Amino acid sequence: MPLRDAALPAEVPAVVAPVRVAVPALDIDQAVQPEGVDPSGAMALPADPAVAGWWRFGSTPTSTAGSTVLAAHVDAVGYGIGPFAHLVDVPVGTQVTVTSEDGTTTRYAVATVDLLAKTGVPWASVFDHDGPRRLVLVTCGGTFDTATHHYRSNLVVTATPL
């Protein structure tokens, strides 16, 4: 294996985090906070479904490639139903706006809406760093399993920049 220099480049671009996501057609307008990994190795999520998490190890809305991943619980005990619950009804073409901490807004149009069994979600493509620039919104959906207290599926909404 060839040796690689582990030094940082002379200029490291500043990360400008997303802080808000809005889907006006569905009355979604919620805060976004950076998240990492939970103890199970999955993306951590804010407890409150009214707050979305941004995968802080991935792309941002101003990145030139890869997925900006925003995820939120569909609902939670003590909080109720969250805004991402409305994504199940989002039509292709619907506009989504993400606002970054510097005030920049990036607009997207919904390209696909997929309800996938949790075991069938192509997580490598959801958390892609190198592919086409896009926004991926993730929440739970489908049937609720009362034995495990988890939904059996994930709703994955992919949107492309306008």
PDB file of C-alpha atoms in Angstrom:
ATOM      1  CA  MET A   1       0.000   0.000   0.000  1.00  0.00           C
ATOM      2  CA  PRO A   2       1.494   3.377  -0.952  1.00  0.00           C
ATOM      3  CA  LEU A   3       2.208   5.833   1.814  1.00  0.00           C
ATOM      4  CA  ARG A   4      -0.042   8.876   2.035  1.00  0.00           C
ATOM      5  CA  ASP A   5       0.614  12.170   3.732  1.00  0.00           C
ATOM      6  CA  ALA A   6      -1.812  12.532   6.630  1.00  0.00           C
ATOM      7  CA  ALA A   7      -1.177  16.265   6.991  1.00  0.00           C
ATOM      8  CA  LEU A   8      -4.080  18.601   6.422  1.00  0.00           C
ATOM      9  CA  PRO A   9      -4.044  20.609   3.221  1.00  0.00           C
ATOM     10  CA  ALA A  10      -2.921  24.249   3.468  1.00  0.00           C
ATOM     11  CA  GLU A  11      -6.530  25.396   3.286  1.00  0.00           C
ATOM     12  CA  VAL A  12      -9.337  23.414   4.859  1.00  0.00           C
ATOM     13  CA  PRO A  13     -12.747  24.726   3.824  1.00  0.00           C
ATOM     14  CA  ALA A  14     -14.933  25.853   6.718  1.00  0.00           C
ATOM     15  CA  VAL A  15     -17.983  23.719   7.354  1.00  0.00           C
ATOM     16  CA  VAL A  16     -21.173  25.746   7.268  1.00  0.00           C
ATOM     17  CA  ALA A  17     -23.779  23.645   9.035  1.00  0.00           C
ATOM     18  CA  PRO A  18     -27.457  23.561   8.090  1.00  0.00           C
ATOM     19  CA  VAL A  19     -29.663  24.950  10.875  1.00  0.00           C
ATOM     20  CA  ARG A  20     -33.203  24.838   9.413  1.00  0.00           C
ATOM     21  CA  VAL A  21     -35.208  22.782   6.923  1.00  0.00           C
ATOM     22  CA  ALA A  22     -38.525  23.855   5.429  1.00  0.00           C
ATOM     23  CA  VAL A  23     -41.068  22.209   3.162  1.00  0.00           C
ATOM     24  CA  PRO A  24     -43.714  24.959   2.935  1.00  0.00           C
ATOM     25  CA  ALA A  25     -46.175  22.792   0.979  1.00  0.00           C
ATOM     26  CA  LEU A  26     -46.339  20.394   3.952  1.00  0.00           C
ATOM     27  CA  ASP A  27     -46.092  23.012   6.710  1.00  0.00           C
ATOM     28  CA  ILE A  28     -42.662  21.698   7.752  1.00  0.00           C
ATOM     29  CA  ASP A  29     -40.304  24.293   9.211  1.00  0.00           C
ATOM     30  CA  GLN A  30     -37.956  22.947  11.816  1.00  0.00           C
ATOM     31  CA  ALA A  31     -34.588  23.434  13.439  1.00  0.00           C
ATOM     32  CA  VAL A  32     -31.624  21.264  12.489  1.00  0.00           C
ATOM     33  CA  GLN A  33     -28.718  20.409  14.774  1.00  0.00           C
ATOM     34  CA  PRO A  34     -25.487  18.504  14.078  1.00  0.00           C
ATOM     35  CA  GLU A  35     -25.435  14.849  15.108  1.00  0.00           C
ATOM     36  CA  GLY A  36     -22.890  12.047  15.104  1.00  0.00           C
ATOM     37  CA  VAL A  37     -23.138   8.370  15.948  1.00  0.00           C
ATOM     38  CA  ASP A  38     -25.234   6.727  18.672  1.00  0.00           C
ATOM     39  CA  PRO A  39     -23.987   3.779  20.798  1.00  0.00           C
ATOM     40  CA  SER A  40     -25.405   1.249  18.297  1.00  0.00           C
ATOM     41  CA  GLY A  41     -23.352   2.772  15.460  1.00  0.00           C
ATOM     42  CA  ALA A  42     -26.336   4.412  13.746  1.00  0.00           C
ATOM     43  CA  MET A  43     -26.794   8.109  13.147  1.00  0.00           C
ATOM     44  CA  ALA A  44     -27.779   9.825  16.404  1.00  0.00           C
ATOM     45  CA  LEU A  45     -31.042  11.787  16.373  1.00  0.00           C
ATOM     46  CA  PRO A  46     -32.429  14.535  18.582  1.00  0.00           C
ATOM     47  CA  ALA A  47     -34.983  13.111  21.058  1.00  0.00           C
ATOM     48  CA  ASP A  48     -37.579  15.695  20.010  1.00  0.00           C
ATOM     49  CA  PRO A  49     -39.074  14.861  16.574  1.00  0.00           C
ATOM     50  CA  ALA A  50     -39.574  18.612  16.009  1.00  0.00           C
ATOM     51  CA  VAL A  51     -35.779  18.909  15.606  1.00  0.00           C
ATOM     52  CA  ALA A  52     -33.932  17.263  12.728  1.00  0.00           C
ATOM     53  CA  GLY A  53     -30.377  15.996  12.946  1.00  0.00           C
ATOM     54  CA  TRP A  54     -27.747  16.736  10.308  1.00  0.00           C
ATOM     55  CA  TRP A  55     -25.112  14.012   9.740  1.00  0.00           C
ATOM     56  CA  ARG A  56     -22.121  16.187  10.668  1.00  0.00           C
ATOM     57  CA  PHE A  57     -19.609  13.788   9.120  1.00  0.00           C
ATOM     58  CA  GLY A  58     -21.158  14.176   5.683  1.00  0.00           C
ATOM     59  CA  SER A  59     -21.798  16.844   3.105  1.00  0.00           C
ATOM     60  CA  THR A  60     -23.361  20.243   3.683  1.00  0.00           C
ATOM     61  CA  PRO A  61     -25.774  22.095   1.398  1.00  0.00           C
ATOM     62  CA  THR A  62     -22.807  24.027  -0.058  1.00  0.00           C
ATOM     63  CA  SER A  63     -20.657  20.922  -0.685  1.00  0.00           C
ATOM     64  CA  THR A  64     -19.903  20.177  -4.308  1.00  0.00           C
ATOM     65  CA  ALA A  65     -20.725  16.458  -4.008  1.00  0.00           C
ATOM     66  CA  GLY A  66     -22.448  13.905  -1.828  1.00  0.00           C
ATOM     67  CA  SER A  67     -25.522  13.705   0.353  1.00  0.00           C
ATOM     68  CA  THR A  68     -26.587  16.230   2.942  1.00  0.00           C
ATOM     69  CA  VAL A  69     -28.456  13.911   5.312  1.00  0.00           C
ATOM     70  CA  LEU A  70     -31.149  15.292   7.622  1.00  0.00           C
ATOM     71  CA  ALA A  71     -33.069  12.842   9.785  1.00  0.00           C
ATOM     72  CA  ALA A  72     -35.704  13.055  12.499  1.00  0.00           C
ATOM     73  CA  HIS A  73     -37.930  10.755  14.480  1.00  0.00           C
ATOM     74  CA  VAL A  74     -41.423  10.441  13.021  1.00  0.00           C
ATOM     75  CA  ASP A  75     -42.811  10.567  16.573  1.00  0.00           C
ATOM     76  CA  ALA A  76     -41.680   9.950  20.150  1.00  0.00           C
ATOM     77  CA  VAL A  77     -43.275   9.231  23.493  1.00  0.00           C
ATOM     78  CA  GLY A  78     -43.646  12.489  25.384  1.00  0.00           C
ATOM     79  CA  TYR A  79     -43.340  14.602  22.231  1.00  0.00           C
ATOM     80  CA  GLY A  80     -45.992  13.337  19.837  1.00  0.00           C
ATOM     81  CA  ILE A  81     -45.851  13.351  16.054  1.00  0.00           C
ATOM     82  CA  GLY A  82     -43.043  15.297  14.407  1.00  0.00           C
ATOM     83  CA  PRO A  83     -43.019  17.336  11.192  1.00  0.00           C
ATOM     84  CA  PHE A  84     -41.190  14.653   9.178  1.00  0.00           C
ATOM     85  CA  ALA A  85     -44.327  12.474   9.543  1.00  0.00           C
ATOM     86  CA  HIS A  86     -45.797  14.618   6.739  1.00  0.00           C
ATOM     87  CA  LEU A  87     -43.066  13.527   4.318  1.00  0.00           C
ATOM     88  CA  VAL A  88     -44.976  10.342   3.531  1.00  0.00           C
ATOM     89  CA  ASP A  89     -47.314  12.500   1.417  1.00  0.00           C
ATOM     90  CA  VAL A  90     -44.700  14.674  -0.306  1.00  0.00           C
ATOM     91  CA  PRO A  91     -45.155  14.776  -4.089  1.00  0.00           C
ATOM     92  CA  VAL A  92     -42.163  14.588  -6.427  1.00  0.00           C
ATOM     93  CA  GLY A  93     -41.188  18.133  -7.433  1.00  0.00           C
ATOM     94  CA  THR A  94     -42.033  19.684  -4.044  1.00  0.00           C
ATOM     95  CA  GLN A  95     -39.577  22.383  -2.995  1.00  0.00           C
ATOM     96  CA  VAL A  96     -37.417  21.954   0.109  1.00  0.00           C
ATOM     97  CA  THR A  97     -35.268  24.777   1.492  1.00  0.00           C
ATOM     98  CA  VAL A  98     -32.310  24.321   3.804  1.00  0.00           C
ATOM     99  CA  THR A  99     -30.892  27.352   5.621  1.00  0.00           C
ATOM    100  CA  SER A 100     -27.278  27.243   6.775  1.00  0.00           C
ATOM    101  CA  GLU A 101     -25.782  28.952   9.814  1.00  0.00           C
ATOM    102  CA  ASP A 102     -24.379  31.769   7.644  1.00  0.00           C
ATOM    103  CA  GLY A 103     -27.881  32.571   6.327  1.00  0.00           C
ATOM    104  CA  THR A 104     -27.369  30.916   2.942  1.00  0.00           C
ATOM    105  CA  THR A 105     -30.426  29.098   1.625  1.00  0.00           C
ATOM    106  CA  THR A 106     -30.240  26.133  -0.713  1.00  0.00           C
ATOM    107  CA  ARG A 107     -33.335  25.035  -2.599  1.00  0.00           C
ATOM    108  CA  TYR A 108     -34.054  21.498  -3.682  1.00  0.00           C
ATOM    109  CA  ALA A 109     -36.838  19.655  -5.490  1.00  0.00           C
ATOM    110  CA  VAL A 110     -38.015  16.251  -4.290  1.00  0.00           C
ATOM    111  CA  ALA A 111     -36.898  13.606  -6.795  1.00  0.00           C
ATOM    112  CA  THR A 112     -37.834  10.335  -5.064  1.00  0.00           C
ATOM    113  CA  VAL A 113     -39.876   9.155  -2.081  1.00  0.00           C
ATOM    114  CA  ASP A 114     -39.162   5.587  -0.956  1.00  0.00           C
ATOM    115  CA  LEU A 115     -40.614   3.615   1.942  1.00  0.00           C
ATOM    116  CA  LEU A 116     -38.080   0.824   2.478  1.00  0.00           C
ATOM    117  CA  ALA A 117     -37.821  -2.031   4.959  1.00  0.00           C
ATOM    118  CA  LYS A 118     -35.116  -1.072   7.451  1.00  0.00           C
ATOM    119  CA  THR A 119     -33.056  -4.043   6.296  1.00  0.00           C
ATOM    120  CA  GLY A 120     -33.345  -2.877   2.675  1.00  0.00           C
ATOM    121  CA  VAL A 121     -32.180   0.735   2.934  1.00  0.00           C
ATOM    122  CA  PRO A 122     -29.027   1.280   0.855  1.00  0.00           C
ATOM    123  CA  TRP A 123     -27.261   3.197   3.644  1.00  0.00           C
ATOM    124  CA  ALA A 124     -23.988   3.519   1.696  1.00  0.00           C
ATOM    125  CA  SER A 125     -25.760   5.550  -0.981  1.00  0.00           C
ATOM    126  CA  VAL A 126     -27.754   7.561   1.596  1.00  0.00           C
ATOM    127  CA  PHE A 127     -24.534   8.654   3.343  1.00  0.00           C
ATOM    128  CA  ASP A 128     -22.543   9.061   0.113  1.00  0.00           C
ATOM    129  CA  HIS A 129     -19.677  11.593   0.090  1.00  0.00           C
ATOM    130  CA  ASP A 130     -18.704  11.467  -3.568  1.00  0.00           C
ATOM    131  CA  GLY A 131     -21.857  11.063  -5.631  1.00  0.00           C
ATOM    132  CA  PRO A 132     -24.072  13.781  -7.046  1.00  0.00           C
ATOM    133  CA  ARG A 133     -24.951  16.668  -4.767  1.00  0.00           C
ATOM    134  CA  ARG A 134     -28.319  16.067  -3.095  1.00  0.00           C
ATOM    135  CA  LEU A 135     -30.421  16.303   0.062  1.00  0.00           C
ATOM    136  CA  VAL A 136     -31.659  13.143   1.768  1.00  0.00           C
ATOM    137  CA  LEU A 137     -34.414  13.350   4.394  1.00  0.00           C
ATOM    138  CA  VAL A 138     -34.892  10.237   6.530  1.00  0.00           C
ATOM    139  CA  THR A 139     -37.518   9.241   9.076  1.00  0.00           C
ATOM    140  CA  CYS A 140     -39.293   6.084  10.179  1.00  0.00           C
ATOM    141  CA  GLY A 141     -42.522   4.881   8.635  1.00  0.00           C
ATOM    142  CA  GLY A 142     -44.691   1.991   7.684  1.00  0.00           C
ATOM    143  CA  THR A 143     -45.964  -0.488  10.244  1.00  0.00           C
ATOM    144  CA  PHE A 144     -45.138  -0.028  13.920  1.00  0.00           C
ATOM    145  CA  ASP A 145     -43.916  -3.225  15.589  1.00  0.00           C
ATOM    146  CA  THR A 146     -45.445  -3.251  19.077  1.00  0.00           C
ATOM    147  CA  ALA A 147     -43.092  -6.045  20.216  1.00  0.00           C
ATOM    148  CA  THR A 148     -39.887  -4.112  19.432  1.00  0.00           C
ATOM    149  CA  HIS A 149     -41.356  -0.591  19.740  1.00  0.00           C
ATOM    150  CA  HIS A 150     -39.847   0.382  16.390  1.00  0.00           C
ATOM    151  CA  TYR A 151     -41.179   1.088  12.928  1.00  0.00           C
ATOM    152  CA  ARG A 152     -40.359  -1.615  10.389  1.00  0.00           C
ATOM    153  CA  SER A 153     -39.453   0.799   7.578  1.00  0.00           C
ATOM    154  CA  ASN A 154     -37.645   4.018   6.811  1.00  0.00           C
ATOM    155  CA  LEU A 155     -38.958   6.780   4.607  1.00  0.00           C
ATOM    156  CA  VAL A 156     -36.131   8.121   2.433  1.00  0.00           C
ATOM    157  CA  VAL A 157     -36.808  11.310   0.490  1.00  0.00           C
ATOM    158  CA  THR A 158     -34.145  12.408  -1.983  1.00  0.00           C
ATOM    159  CA  ALA A 159     -34.102  15.921  -3.418  1.00  0.00           C
ATOM    160  CA  THR A 160     -31.839  17.522  -6.011  1.00  0.00           C
ATOM    161  CA  PRO A 161     -30.574  21.119  -6.018  1.00  0.00           C
ATOM    162  CA  LEU A 162     -32.530  23.691  -8.017  1.00  0.00           C
TER     163      LEU A 162
END
